[in-house]
Amino acid sequence: MINDLPSTMKPSAHMLEIIACTTLILVSCAGNVCLFYSTRKCITGRLQTSFLLIFSLIFVHLIKNLVVNIMKIVYASGFVLDSAGCKVLHFTAALTTCLAIWFTLHFALFYHQQLHQAVHPVSEAPRLDQQKHSVKVVSALWAAGVAGHTPILLFTGKPKYLNAGNDTDPLSTHSIYVDCLTDFGNKQVEFYYGKIFLVLMDILPLAILVFVCFWMSFLLSERRKMTYGDIWIGDDDSETEILRGAKFSIVLMWLITPLWISHFILVSFSEDLAACVFFPAVLTALSSGFSALSPFLLMLVNYKMKLVSLCGAKEESPTPQLADVTLSPYA
């Protein structure tokens, strides 16, 4: 009976992984499609930085779910991935996770800059074209992400000892994280690139994201304490967008950081925890949870806003203002 236990657990583990992957794919696709549709309707002229970053995040989330999670379903259904399949799996998973962190950091930095200007307004010289600058930054992030993870496709291979004896080893077919390991063929390259460089590409932006979000929390607290002659001054549409964007960035930080840390810790002990029936499903939920939940968080944050605020502040031609009109202190 003890020897038969692993074989009876395998279908349950694989079924749980299939259920988790299928649920995340459906939820993420539905959320990202709705987010794309609602965001696209708000574009009236030029593509704002926030829209560009949202579209980039949508694209990254869909790639993760339609490539990584579908490959996991294929594996859990009984099809063994060859060396090329394992390369694509690890490359796509690492790239999409890294880009999601980078774009979230860029999103937070953008609204941090806007919030800082609203709380501490200063006179500045005219800025450069924000749209062209954002396109260049986003393109550079895509290029850097692909270049930084390309060695996974070029210099890794499936260890030979995993290709033989899979029928007798209960762990080899129990978890894709054990059966689909990749080997760089050089211990130094694997250590410095696979275990240090790739981790730093994620953890350094996460650390900066946490710092920026705590700074934004301080700015939001500082703004609530500001008074102008004991007179309450309401927010205009652009200020509302900035406040919502800053708060959303903080929510994103509290979502993506615990998920990444938990996933990293569990993957580090994957060989020890592979026999756990819930292990593959939990790892899948941690790795794809951000892509599934973040679109709904964005829509919920903007749920009670007016249409003009939901779509961002629209640029209007300047109109002469009357002398008795009180201007916003942030103008």
Short mmCIF file of C-alpha atoms in Angstrom, two decimals:
data_model
loop_
_atom_site.label_atom_id
_atom_site.label_comp_id
_atom_site.label_asym_id
_atom_site.label_seq_id
_atom_site.Cartn_x
_atom_site.Cartn_y
_atom_site.Cartn_z
CA MET A 1 0.00 0.00 0.00
CA ILE A 2 2.82 2.44 0.78
CA ASN A 3 4.48 1.78 -2.58
CA ASP A 4 1.19 2.41 -4.34
CA LEU A 5 0.61 5.77 -2.62
CA PRO A 6 2.57 7.97 -5.04
CA SER A 7 0.81 6.49 -8.09
CA THR A 8 -2.59 7.22 -6.56
CA MET A 9 -1.57 10.77 -5.76
CA LYS A 10 -0.27 11.59 -9.24
CA PRO A 11 -3.67 11.96 -10.91
CA SER A 12 -4.87 14.18 -8.06
CA ALA A 13 -1.81 16.43 -8.30
CA HIS A 14 -2.06 16.65 -12.06
CA MET A 15 -5.81 17.27 -11.92
CA LEU A 16 -5.34 20.07 -9.40
CA GLU A 17 -2.70 21.64 -11.62
CA ILE A 18 -4.97 21.42 -14.67
CA ILE A 19 -7.84 22.99 -12.71
CA ALA A 20 -5.58 25.77 -11.42
CA CYS A 21 -4.14 26.51 -14.87
CA THR A 22 -7.53 26.46 -16.56
CA THR A 23 -9.07 28.74 -13.94
CA LEU A 24 -6.20 31.22 -14.15
CA ILE A 25 -6.31 31.24 -17.95
CA LEU A 26 -10.04 31.95 -18.02
CA VAL A 27 -9.91 34.59 -15.28
CA SER A 28 -6.84 36.32 -16.69
CA CYS A 29 -8.11 36.34 -20.27
CA ALA A 30 -11.50 37.68 -19.20
CA GLY A 31 -9.98 40.37 -16.99
CA ASN A 32 -7.33 41.49 -19.47
CA VAL A 33 -9.77 41.57 -22.39
CA CYS A 34 -12.21 43.68 -20.36
CA LEU A 35 -9.37 45.94 -19.26
CA PHE A 36 -8.17 46.32 -22.85
CA TYR A 37 -11.66 47.14 -24.09
CA SER A 38 -12.36 49.69 -21.34
CA THR A 39 -8.94 51.31 -21.77
CA ARG A 40 -9.16 51.45 -25.56
CA LYS A 41 -12.47 53.32 -25.35
CA CYS A 42 -10.77 56.03 -23.32
CA ILE A 43 -8.19 56.88 -26.00
CA THR A 44 -9.29 60.07 -27.71
CA GLY A 45 -6.04 61.32 -29.21
CA ARG A 46 -2.45 60.60 -28.32
CA LEU A 47 -1.56 57.46 -26.40
CA GLN A 48 -0.90 58.45 -22.81
CA THR A 49 1.87 56.84 -20.78
CA SER A 50 -0.54 55.11 -18.43
CA PHE A 51 -2.42 53.55 -21.36
CA LEU A 52 0.81 52.34 -22.95
CA LEU A 53 1.89 50.67 -19.73
CA ILE A 54 -1.53 49.08 -19.24
CA PHE A 55 -1.43 47.65 -22.77
CA SER A 56 2.07 46.31 -22.15
CA LEU A 57 0.95 44.62 -18.95
CA ILE A 58 -2.07 43.12 -20.72
CA PHE A 59 0.16 41.68 -23.44
CA VAL A 60 2.60 40.22 -20.89
CA HIS A 61 -0.22 38.66 -18.86
CA LEU A 62 -1.79 37.05 -21.91
CA ILE A 63 1.56 35.60 -23.02
CA LYS A 64 2.12 34.08 -19.59
CA ASN A 65 -1.27 32.40 -19.51
CA LEU A 66 -1.57 31.37 -23.15
CA VAL A 67 1.96 29.92 -23.31
CA VAL A 68 3.18 28.92 -19.84
CA ASN A 69 -0.08 27.69 -18.33
CA ILE A 70 -1.19 25.90 -21.50
CA MET A 71 2.17 24.09 -21.59
CA LYS A 72 1.61 23.09 -17.97
CA ILE A 73 -1.80 21.69 -18.89
CA VAL A 74 -0.23 19.71 -21.72
CA TYR A 75 2.40 18.33 -19.36
CA ALA A 76 -0.13 17.49 -16.64
CA SER A 77 -2.25 15.68 -19.24
CA GLY A 78 0.53 13.13 -19.72
CA PHE A 79 2.67 14.59 -22.50
CA VAL A 80 6.37 14.81 -21.58
CA LEU A 81 8.07 18.02 -22.68
CA ASP A 82 11.34 17.62 -24.55
CA SER A 83 14.38 19.86 -24.13
CA ALA A 84 13.02 22.52 -26.50
CA GLY A 85 9.68 22.59 -24.70
CA CYS A 86 11.37 23.04 -21.33
CA LYS A 87 13.46 25.88 -22.75
CA VAL A 88 10.39 27.70 -24.06
CA LEU A 89 8.58 27.13 -20.77
CA HIS A 90 11.36 28.55 -18.58
CA PHE A 91 12.17 31.39 -20.99
CA THR A 92 8.55 32.56 -21.26
CA ALA A 93 7.87 32.20 -17.54
CA ALA A 94 11.00 34.14 -16.54
CA LEU A 95 10.53 36.82 -19.22
CA THR A 96 6.88 37.53 -18.48
CA THR A 97 7.49 37.66 -14.73
CA CYS A 98 10.39 40.06 -15.17
CA LEU A 99 8.53 42.33 -17.60
CA ALA A 100 5.46 42.42 -15.35
CA ILE A 101 7.67 43.68 -12.52
CA TRP A 102 9.41 46.24 -14.74
CA PHE A 103 6.19 47.63 -16.21
CA THR A 104 4.60 47.81 -12.78
CA LEU A 105 7.63 49.74 -11.53
CA HIS A 106 7.41 52.07 -14.52
CA PHE A 107 3.71 52.58 -13.81
CA ALA A 108 4.48 53.43 -10.17
CA LEU A 109 7.31 55.81 -11.11
CA PHE A 110 5.04 57.61 -13.57
CA TYR A 111 2.34 58.29 -10.99
CA HIS A 112 4.91 59.02 -8.30
CA GLN A 113 6.26 61.82 -10.48
CA GLN A 114 2.75 63.14 -11.10
CA LEU A 115 1.83 62.92 -7.42
CA HIS A 116 5.02 64.65 -6.31
CA GLN A 117 4.32 67.49 -8.73
CA ALA A 118 0.78 67.80 -7.37
CA VAL A 119 1.87 67.91 -3.74
CA HIS A 120 4.96 70.06 -4.32
CA PRO A 121 4.23 72.12 -7.44
CA VAL A 122 7.23 73.83 -8.97
CA SER A 123 7.69 75.84 -12.11
CA GLU A 124 9.47 73.81 -14.75
CA ALA A 125 10.63 74.21 -18.30
CA PRO A 126 8.42 72.61 -20.92
CA ARG A 127 8.83 68.86 -20.93
CA LEU A 128 9.79 66.68 -23.84
CA ASP A 129 7.17 64.74 -25.71
CA GLN A 130 5.95 62.31 -23.04
CA GLN A 131 4.49 59.93 -25.59
CA LYS A 132 7.75 59.47 -27.52
CA HIS A 133 9.69 59.12 -24.29
CA SER A 134 7.31 56.44 -23.00
CA VAL A 135 7.45 54.48 -26.26
CA LYS A 136 11.25 54.51 -26.12
CA VAL A 137 11.31 53.36 -22.48
CA VAL A 138 8.79 50.57 -23.03
CA SER A 139 10.62 49.40 -26.15
CA ALA A 140 13.91 49.43 -24.25
CA LEU A 141 12.38 47.35 -21.46
CA TRP A 142 11.11 44.78 -23.96
CA ALA A 143 14.51 44.60 -25.67
CA ALA A 144 16.39 44.34 -22.37
CA GLY A 145 14.06 41.64 -21.08
CA VAL A 146 14.34 39.50 -24.20
CA ALA A 147 18.13 39.96 -24.39
CA GLY A 148 18.59 39.20 -20.71
CA HIS A 149 16.65 35.92 -20.93
CA THR A 150 17.83 34.72 -24.34
CA PRO A 151 20.69 32.63 -22.82
CA ILE A 152 17.99 30.36 -21.41
CA LEU A 153 17.08 29.41 -24.98
CA LEU A 154 20.64 29.23 -26.28
CA PHE A 155 22.72 27.64 -23.54
CA THR A 156 20.41 25.39 -21.55
CA GLY A 157 19.37 21.79 -22.04
CA LYS A 158 17.39 19.14 -20.27
CA PRO A 159 19.65 17.03 -18.00
CA LYS A 160 20.18 13.54 -19.38
CA TYR A 161 19.42 11.81 -16.12
CA LEU A 162 15.87 13.18 -16.24
CA ASN A 163 15.23 11.60 -19.64
CA ALA A 164 15.88 8.10 -18.42
CA GLY A 165 14.04 6.15 -15.77
CA ASN A 166 11.05 8.39 -15.59
CA ASP A 167 8.71 5.46 -15.30
CA THR A 168 10.23 4.29 -12.03
CA ASP A 169 10.94 7.63 -10.38
CA PRO A 170 7.74 8.94 -8.78
CA LEU A 171 9.04 12.49 -8.65
CA SER A 172 10.03 12.73 -12.30
CA THR A 173 6.46 12.82 -13.56
CA HIS A 174 4.90 14.31 -10.46
CA SER A 175 5.92 17.94 -10.98
CA ILE A 176 6.98 19.87 -14.02
CA TYR A 177 9.31 21.87 -11.80
CA VAL A 178 11.33 18.69 -11.18
CA ASP A 179 10.94 16.88 -14.50
CA CYS A 180 11.54 19.97 -16.67
CA LEU A 181 14.69 21.34 -15.07
CA THR A 182 17.21 23.02 -17.37
CA ASP A 183 20.97 22.69 -17.17
CA PHE A 184 23.49 25.26 -18.41
CA GLY A 185 26.24 22.64 -18.64
CA ASN A 186 28.59 24.85 -16.63
CA LYS A 187 28.30 25.24 -12.88
CA GLN A 188 29.76 28.75 -12.84
CA VAL A 189 27.44 29.98 -15.59
CA GLU A 190 24.48 28.38 -13.87
CA PHE A 191 25.40 29.98 -10.55
CA TYR A 192 26.25 33.51 -11.73
CA TYR A 193 23.62 33.76 -14.45
CA GLY A 194 20.86 31.34 -13.48
CA LYS A 195 20.89 31.94 -9.73
CA ILE A 196 22.22 35.48 -9.35
CA PHE A 197 21.70 37.52 -12.52
CA LEU A 198 18.15 36.33 -13.24
CA VAL A 199 17.13 36.78 -9.62
CA LEU A 200 18.61 40.29 -9.48
CA MET A 201 16.64 41.23 -12.61
CA ASP A 202 13.49 40.63 -10.56
CA ILE A 203 14.41 41.47 -7.00
CA LEU A 204 16.11 44.84 -7.61
CA PRO A 205 13.08 46.34 -9.42
CA LEU A 206 10.85 44.87 -6.71
CA ALA A 207 12.92 46.59 -4.02
CA ILE A 208 12.72 49.89 -5.91
CA LEU A 209 8.97 49.38 -6.36
CA VAL A 210 8.49 48.91 -2.62
CA PHE A 211 10.52 52.05 -1.88
CA VAL A 212 8.61 54.14 -4.46
CA CYS A 213 5.24 52.95 -3.16
CA PHE A 214 6.11 53.76 0.43
CA TRP A 215 7.22 57.19 -0.76
CA MET A 216 3.89 57.62 -2.53
CA SER A 217 2.10 56.61 0.67
CA PHE A 218 3.96 59.40 2.45
CA LEU A 219 3.02 61.87 -0.27
CA LEU A 220 -0.63 60.84 -0.07
CA SER A 221 -0.57 61.28 3.70
CA GLU A 222 1.14 64.64 3.31
CA ARG A 223 -1.44 65.77 0.79
CA ARG A 224 -4.34 64.90 3.13
CA LYS A 225 -2.83 67.13 5.81
CA MET A 226 -2.41 70.10 3.51
CA THR A 227 -4.78 73.02 4.06
CA TYR A 228 -5.18 76.25 2.16
CA GLY A 229 -6.62 78.84 4.51
CA ASP A 230 -8.96 76.24 6.04
CA ILE A 231 -10.80 76.10 2.71
CA TRP A 232 -11.58 72.74 1.15
CA ILE A 233 -10.60 72.65 -2.50
CA GLY A 234 -11.92 69.77 -4.55
CA ASP A 235 -9.92 67.75 -7.02
CA ASP A 236 -10.22 68.21 -10.74
CA ASP A 237 -10.19 65.28 -13.13
CA SER A 238 -6.42 65.21 -13.64
CA GLU A 239 -5.79 65.23 -9.89
CA THR A 240 -8.29 62.43 -9.39
CA GLU A 241 -6.50 60.36 -12.01
CA ILE A 242 -3.16 60.94 -10.28
CA LEU A 243 -4.52 59.96 -6.88
CA ARG A 244 -6.18 56.83 -8.25
CA GLY A 245 -3.06 55.86 -10.18
CA ALA A 246 -0.87 56.28 -7.11
CA LYS A 247 -3.20 54.23 -4.92
CA PHE A 248 -3.45 51.54 -7.59
CA SER A 249 0.35 51.37 -7.81
CA ILE A 250 0.52 50.73 -4.07
CA VAL A 251 -2.10 47.98 -4.35
CA LEU A 252 -0.14 46.38 -7.19
CA MET A 253 3.01 46.45 -5.08
CA TRP A 254 1.28 44.65 -2.21
CA LEU A 255 0.05 42.04 -4.67
CA ILE A 256 3.09 41.28 -6.81
CA THR A 257 5.76 41.37 -4.08
CA PRO A 258 4.34 38.67 -1.75
CA LEU A 259 3.46 36.48 -4.74
CA TRP A 260 6.99 36.69 -6.16
CA ILE A 261 8.69 36.08 -2.79
CA SER A 262 6.44 33.11 -1.99
CA HIS A 263 6.99 31.59 -5.43
CA PHE A 264 10.76 32.07 -5.19
CA ILE A 265 10.92 30.39 -1.78
CA LEU A 266 8.84 27.39 -2.87
CA VAL A 267 10.80 26.93 -6.11
CA SER A 268 14.02 26.93 -4.07
CA PHE A 269 12.68 23.90 -2.18
CA SER A 270 10.92 22.33 -5.18
CA GLU A 271 12.84 19.06 -4.98
CA ASP A 272 11.86 18.61 -1.32
CA LEU A 273 8.22 19.60 -1.80
CA ALA A 274 7.57 17.88 -5.14
CA ALA A 275 5.81 14.96 -3.44
CA CYS A 276 3.14 17.29 -2.02
CA VAL A 277 -0.10 16.88 -3.95
CA PHE A 278 -0.88 20.62 -3.82
CA PHE A 279 2.61 21.80 -4.79
CA PRO A 280 2.16 22.24 -8.59
CA ALA A 281 -1.20 23.99 -8.21
CA VAL A 282 0.13 26.35 -5.52
CA LEU A 283 3.16 27.30 -7.62
CA THR A 284 0.91 27.95 -10.60
CA ALA A 285 -1.37 30.16 -8.52
CA LEU A 286 1.60 32.14 -7.19
CA SER A 287 3.26 32.58 -10.57
CA SER A 288 0.08 33.60 -12.44
CA GLY A 289 -1.93 35.20 -9.65
CA PHE A 290 -0.78 38.70 -10.55
CA SER A 291 -1.77 38.34 -14.20
CA ALA A 292 -5.22 37.14 -13.15
CA LEU A 293 -6.03 39.64 -10.39
CA SER A 294 -4.36 42.89 -11.44
CA PRO A 295 -6.81 43.70 -14.30
CA PHE A 296 -9.78 43.46 -11.95
CA LEU A 297 -8.01 45.57 -9.34
CA LEU A 298 -7.47 48.30 -11.91
CA MET A 299 -11.12 48.24 -12.94
CA LEU A 300 -12.30 48.20 -9.31
CA VAL A 301 -10.14 51.16 -8.42
CA ASN A 302 -11.78 53.18 -11.19
CA TYR A 303 -15.28 51.81 -10.61
CA LYS A 304 -16.82 54.88 -8.96
CA MET A 305 -15.03 57.49 -11.03
CA LYS A 306 -16.70 59.69 -13.59
CA LEU A 307 -16.21 58.70 -17.22
CA VAL A 308 -13.83 61.58 -17.85
CA SER A 309 -11.73 60.51 -14.87
CA LEU A 310 -11.84 56.84 -15.82
CA CYS A 311 -10.50 57.72 -19.25
CA GLY A 312 -7.89 60.09 -17.92
CA ALA A 313 -7.85 63.85 -18.08
CA LYS A 314 -8.74 64.97 -21.57
CA GLU A 315 -6.77 67.77 -23.10
CA GLU A 316 -8.89 70.76 -23.90
CA SER A 317 -8.07 74.01 -25.58
CA PRO A 318 -7.30 76.74 -23.07
CA THR A 319 -10.19 79.07 -22.36
CA PRO A 320 -10.06 82.47 -20.72
CA GLN A 321 -10.84 82.35 -17.02
CA LEU A 322 -12.81 84.91 -15.08
CA ALA A 323 -11.09 86.97 -12.46
CA ASP A 324 -13.26 85.67 -9.63
CA VAL A 325 -12.61 81.98 -10.37
CA THR A 326 -10.48 80.24 -7.72
CA LEU A 327 -7.69 78.23 -9.30
CA SER A 328 -6.55 74.84 -8.04
CA PRO A 329 -3.45 75.07 -5.81
CA TYR A 330 -1.90 72.30 -7.94
CA ALA A 331 -2.24 74.19 -11.22
#
